[in-house]
Coordinates of N, CA and C in Angstrom, one line a residue:
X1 N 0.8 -1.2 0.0 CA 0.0 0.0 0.0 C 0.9 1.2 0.0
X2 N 0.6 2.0 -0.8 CA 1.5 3.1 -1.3 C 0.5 4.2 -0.9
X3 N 1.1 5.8 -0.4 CA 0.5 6.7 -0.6 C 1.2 7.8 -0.8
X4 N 0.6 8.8 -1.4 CA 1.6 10.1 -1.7 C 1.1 11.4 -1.6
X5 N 2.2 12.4 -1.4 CA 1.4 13.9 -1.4 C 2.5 14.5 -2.9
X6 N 1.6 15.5 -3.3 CA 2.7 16.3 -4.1 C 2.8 17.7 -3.9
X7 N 3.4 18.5 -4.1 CA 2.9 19.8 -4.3 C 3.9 20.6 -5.0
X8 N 3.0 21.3 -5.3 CA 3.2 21.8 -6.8 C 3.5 23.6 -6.6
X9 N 4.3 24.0 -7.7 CA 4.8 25.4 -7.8 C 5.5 25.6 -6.1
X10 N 6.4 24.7 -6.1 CA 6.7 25.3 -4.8 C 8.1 26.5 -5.3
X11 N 8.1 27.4 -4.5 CA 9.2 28.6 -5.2 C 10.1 28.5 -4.4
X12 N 11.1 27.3 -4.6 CA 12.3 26.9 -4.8 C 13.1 26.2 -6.2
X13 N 14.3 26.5 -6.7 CA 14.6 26.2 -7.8 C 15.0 24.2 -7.6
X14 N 14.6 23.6 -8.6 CA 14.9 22.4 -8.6 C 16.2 21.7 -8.4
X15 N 17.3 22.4 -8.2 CA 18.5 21.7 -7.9 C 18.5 21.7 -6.6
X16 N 18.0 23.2 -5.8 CA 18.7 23.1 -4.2 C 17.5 22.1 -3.9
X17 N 16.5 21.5 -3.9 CA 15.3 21.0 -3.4 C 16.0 19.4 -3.9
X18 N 16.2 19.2 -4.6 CA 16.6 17.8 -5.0 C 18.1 17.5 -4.0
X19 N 19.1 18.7 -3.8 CA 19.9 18.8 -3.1 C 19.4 17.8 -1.5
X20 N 18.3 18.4 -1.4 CA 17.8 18.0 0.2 C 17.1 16.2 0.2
X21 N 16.3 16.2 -1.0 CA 15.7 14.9 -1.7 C 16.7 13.7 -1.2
X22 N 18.0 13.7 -2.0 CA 18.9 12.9 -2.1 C 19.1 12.4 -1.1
X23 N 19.5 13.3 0.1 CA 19.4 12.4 1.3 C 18.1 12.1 2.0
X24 N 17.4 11.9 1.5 CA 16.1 11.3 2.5 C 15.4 9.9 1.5
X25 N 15.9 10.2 0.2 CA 15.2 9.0 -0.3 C 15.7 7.4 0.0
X26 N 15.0 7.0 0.3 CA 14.8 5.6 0.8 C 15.3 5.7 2.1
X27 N 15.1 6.4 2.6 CA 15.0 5.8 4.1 C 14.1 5.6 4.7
X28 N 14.3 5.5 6.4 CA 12.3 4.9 6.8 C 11.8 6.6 7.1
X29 N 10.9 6.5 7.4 CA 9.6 7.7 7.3 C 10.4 8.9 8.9
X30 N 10.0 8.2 9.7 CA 10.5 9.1 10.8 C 12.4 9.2 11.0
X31 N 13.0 8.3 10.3 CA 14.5 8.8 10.4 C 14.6 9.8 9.5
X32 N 13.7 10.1 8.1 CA 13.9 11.2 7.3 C 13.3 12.7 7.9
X33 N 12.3 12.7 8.9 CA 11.7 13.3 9.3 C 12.9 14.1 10.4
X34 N 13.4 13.2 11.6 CA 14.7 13.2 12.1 C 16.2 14.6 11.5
X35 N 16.2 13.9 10.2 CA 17.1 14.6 9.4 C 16.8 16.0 9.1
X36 N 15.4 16.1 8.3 CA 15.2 17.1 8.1 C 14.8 18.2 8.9
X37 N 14.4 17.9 9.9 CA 14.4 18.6 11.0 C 15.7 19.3 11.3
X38 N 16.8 19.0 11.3 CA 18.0 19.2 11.6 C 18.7 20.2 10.3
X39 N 18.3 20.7 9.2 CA 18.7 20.9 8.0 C 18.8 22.2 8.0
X40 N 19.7 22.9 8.0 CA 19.4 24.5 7.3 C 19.1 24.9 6.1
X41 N 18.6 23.8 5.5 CA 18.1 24.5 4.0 C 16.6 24.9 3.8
X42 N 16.4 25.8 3.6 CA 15.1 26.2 2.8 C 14.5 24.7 2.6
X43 N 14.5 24.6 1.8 CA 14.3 23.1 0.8 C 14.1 21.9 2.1
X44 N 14.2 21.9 3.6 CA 14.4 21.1 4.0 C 13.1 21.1 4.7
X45 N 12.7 22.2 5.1 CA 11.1 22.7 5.5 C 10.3 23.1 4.7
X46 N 10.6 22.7 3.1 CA 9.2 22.6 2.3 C 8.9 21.5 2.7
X47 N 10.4 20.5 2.4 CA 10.4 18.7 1.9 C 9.5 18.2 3.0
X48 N 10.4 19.0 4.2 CA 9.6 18.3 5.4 C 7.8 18.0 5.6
X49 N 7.5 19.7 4.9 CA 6.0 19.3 5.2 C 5.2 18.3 4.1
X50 N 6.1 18.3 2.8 CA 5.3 17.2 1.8 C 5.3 16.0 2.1
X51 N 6.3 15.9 3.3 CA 6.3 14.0 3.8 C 5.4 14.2 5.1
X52 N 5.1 15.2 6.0 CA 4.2 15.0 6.6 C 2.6 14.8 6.0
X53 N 2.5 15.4 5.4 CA 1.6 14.7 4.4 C 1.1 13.8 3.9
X54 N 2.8 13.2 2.7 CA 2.3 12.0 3.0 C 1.9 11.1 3.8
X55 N 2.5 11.1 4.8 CA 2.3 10.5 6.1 C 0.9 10.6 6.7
X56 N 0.3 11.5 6.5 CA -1.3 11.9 6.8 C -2.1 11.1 5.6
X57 N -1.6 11.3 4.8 CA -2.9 10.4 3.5 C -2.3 9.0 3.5
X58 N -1.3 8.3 4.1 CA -1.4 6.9 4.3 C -2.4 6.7 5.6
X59 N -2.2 7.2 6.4 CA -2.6 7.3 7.6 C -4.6 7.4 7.0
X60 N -4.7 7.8 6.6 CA -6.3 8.1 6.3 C -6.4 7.0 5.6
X61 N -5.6 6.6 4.8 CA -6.3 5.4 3.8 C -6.4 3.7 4.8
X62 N -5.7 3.7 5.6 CA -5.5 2.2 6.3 C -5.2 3.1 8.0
X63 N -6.2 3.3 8.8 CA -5.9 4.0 10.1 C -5.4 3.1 11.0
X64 N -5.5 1.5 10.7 CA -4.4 0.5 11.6 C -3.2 0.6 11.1
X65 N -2.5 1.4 10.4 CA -1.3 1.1 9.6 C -0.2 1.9 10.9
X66 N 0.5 1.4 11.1 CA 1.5 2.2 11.8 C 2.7 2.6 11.1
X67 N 3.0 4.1 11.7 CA 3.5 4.9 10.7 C 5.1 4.5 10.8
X68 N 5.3 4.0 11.8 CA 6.8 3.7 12.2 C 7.3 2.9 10.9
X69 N 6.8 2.1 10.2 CA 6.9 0.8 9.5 C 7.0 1.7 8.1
X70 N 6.7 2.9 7.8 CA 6.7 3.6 6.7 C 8.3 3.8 6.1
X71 N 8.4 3.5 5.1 CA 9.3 4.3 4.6 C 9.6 4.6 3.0
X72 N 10.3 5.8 2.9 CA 9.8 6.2 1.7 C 10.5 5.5 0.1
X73 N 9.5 5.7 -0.6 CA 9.7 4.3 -1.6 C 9.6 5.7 -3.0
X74 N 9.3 6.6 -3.2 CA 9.8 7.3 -4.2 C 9.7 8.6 -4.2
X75 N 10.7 9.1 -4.7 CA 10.8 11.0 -3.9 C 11.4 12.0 -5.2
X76 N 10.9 12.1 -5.7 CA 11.5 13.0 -7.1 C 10.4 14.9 -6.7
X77 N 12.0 15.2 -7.9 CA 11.7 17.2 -8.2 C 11.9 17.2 -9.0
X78 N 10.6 17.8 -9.9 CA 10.6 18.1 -11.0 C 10.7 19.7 -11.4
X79 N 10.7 19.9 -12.7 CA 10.8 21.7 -12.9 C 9.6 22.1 -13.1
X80 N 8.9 23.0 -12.4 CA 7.9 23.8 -13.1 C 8.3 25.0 -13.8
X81 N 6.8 25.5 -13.8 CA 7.3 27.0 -14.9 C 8.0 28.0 -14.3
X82 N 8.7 28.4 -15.0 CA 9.2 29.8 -14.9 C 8.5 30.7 -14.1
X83 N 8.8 31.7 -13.7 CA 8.4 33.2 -13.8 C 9.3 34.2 -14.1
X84 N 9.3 35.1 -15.2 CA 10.1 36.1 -15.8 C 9.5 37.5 -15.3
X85 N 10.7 38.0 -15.0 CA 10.6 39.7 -14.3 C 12.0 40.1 -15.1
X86 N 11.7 41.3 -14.8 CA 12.4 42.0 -15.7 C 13.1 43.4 -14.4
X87 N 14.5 43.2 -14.4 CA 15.4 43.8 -13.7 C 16.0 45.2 -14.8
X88 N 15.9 46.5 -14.3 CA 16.1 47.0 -14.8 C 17.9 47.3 -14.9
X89 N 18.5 48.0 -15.4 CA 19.7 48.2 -15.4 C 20.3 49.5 -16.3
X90 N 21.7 50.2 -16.5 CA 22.1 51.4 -16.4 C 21.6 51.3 -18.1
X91 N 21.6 52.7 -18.0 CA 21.5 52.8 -19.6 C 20.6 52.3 -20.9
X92 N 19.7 52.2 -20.1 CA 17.8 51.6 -20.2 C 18.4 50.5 -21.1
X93 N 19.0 49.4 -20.3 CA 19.1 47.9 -21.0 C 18.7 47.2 -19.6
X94 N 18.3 46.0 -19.9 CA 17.2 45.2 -18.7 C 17.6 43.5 -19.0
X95 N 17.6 43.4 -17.6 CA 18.0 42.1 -18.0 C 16.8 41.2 -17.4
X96 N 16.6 40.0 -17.6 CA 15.3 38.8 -17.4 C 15.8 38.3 -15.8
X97 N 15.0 38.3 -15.1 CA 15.2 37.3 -13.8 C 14.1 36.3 -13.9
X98 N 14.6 35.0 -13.6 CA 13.8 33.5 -14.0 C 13.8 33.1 -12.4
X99 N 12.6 33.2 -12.4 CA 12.5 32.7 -10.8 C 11.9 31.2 -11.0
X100 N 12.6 30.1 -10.4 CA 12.1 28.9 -10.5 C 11.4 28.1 -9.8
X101 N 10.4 27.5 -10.1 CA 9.6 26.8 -9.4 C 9.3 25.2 -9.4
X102 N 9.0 24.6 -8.4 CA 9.4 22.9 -8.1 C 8.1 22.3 -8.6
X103 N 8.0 21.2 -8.6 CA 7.0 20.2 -8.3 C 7.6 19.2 -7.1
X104 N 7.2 18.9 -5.9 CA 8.1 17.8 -5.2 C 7.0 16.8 -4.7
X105 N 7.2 15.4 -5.6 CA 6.2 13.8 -4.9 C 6.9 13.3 -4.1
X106 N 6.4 12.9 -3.2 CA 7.1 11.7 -2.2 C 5.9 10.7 -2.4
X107 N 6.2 9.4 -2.3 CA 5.7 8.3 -1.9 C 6.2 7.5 -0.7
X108 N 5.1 6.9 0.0 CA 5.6 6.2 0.8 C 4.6 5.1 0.9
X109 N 5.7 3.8 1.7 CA 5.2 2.8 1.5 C 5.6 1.9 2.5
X110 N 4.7 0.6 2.8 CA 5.4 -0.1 3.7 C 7.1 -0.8 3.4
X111 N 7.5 -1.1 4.5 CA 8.7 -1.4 4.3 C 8.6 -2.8 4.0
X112 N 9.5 -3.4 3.5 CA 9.4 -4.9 2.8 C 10.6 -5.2 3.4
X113 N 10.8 -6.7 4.8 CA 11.5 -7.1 5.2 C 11.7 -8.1 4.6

């Protein structure tokens, strides 16, 4: 039994957020929780709340499931769109600022001993 949250346009760029990803994929549910807790990154208190989440819609789908036994079984960042602003600069030339935005899924899933 698998459950997931996603969420979408988050306004962080997709490298630092994957940055944080990498260490928490595959591990069990509350040691990643653990970590991230501990993280100075931005990226660490989005991630964090998309796995509480998940954790909440397993939890609703099977309410005998114990969450201890969780762990996470697929964690990807994807790129969303753009947003373009326009920075002005000397000599009425302007340069483009790309502000980037995530998509971040977690899955999680029972652990298989």
């Amino acid at each position: 039994m698998e459950a997931r949250a996603i969420l979408r346009y988050a306004r962080i760029t997709p490298t630092k957020a994957r940055r944080v990803m990498n260490l928490i994929r595959g591990k069990k549910a509350g040691e990643a929780l653990l970590t991230l807790k501990y993280m100075p990154h931005k990226g660490a208190r989005i991630i964090e709340k998309v796995l509480r989440s998940a954790l909440a819609n397993a939890e609703q789908k099977n309410p005998r499931l114990d969450i201890d036994n969780l762990k996470i079984v697929k964690a990807c960042v994807d790129q969303g769109p753009m947003m373009k602003r326009i920075e002005h600069r000397a000599m009425g030339r302007a340069n483009i600022i790309k502000k980037k935005t995530s998509h971040i899924t977690i899955y999680v899933g029972i652990e298989e001993n």
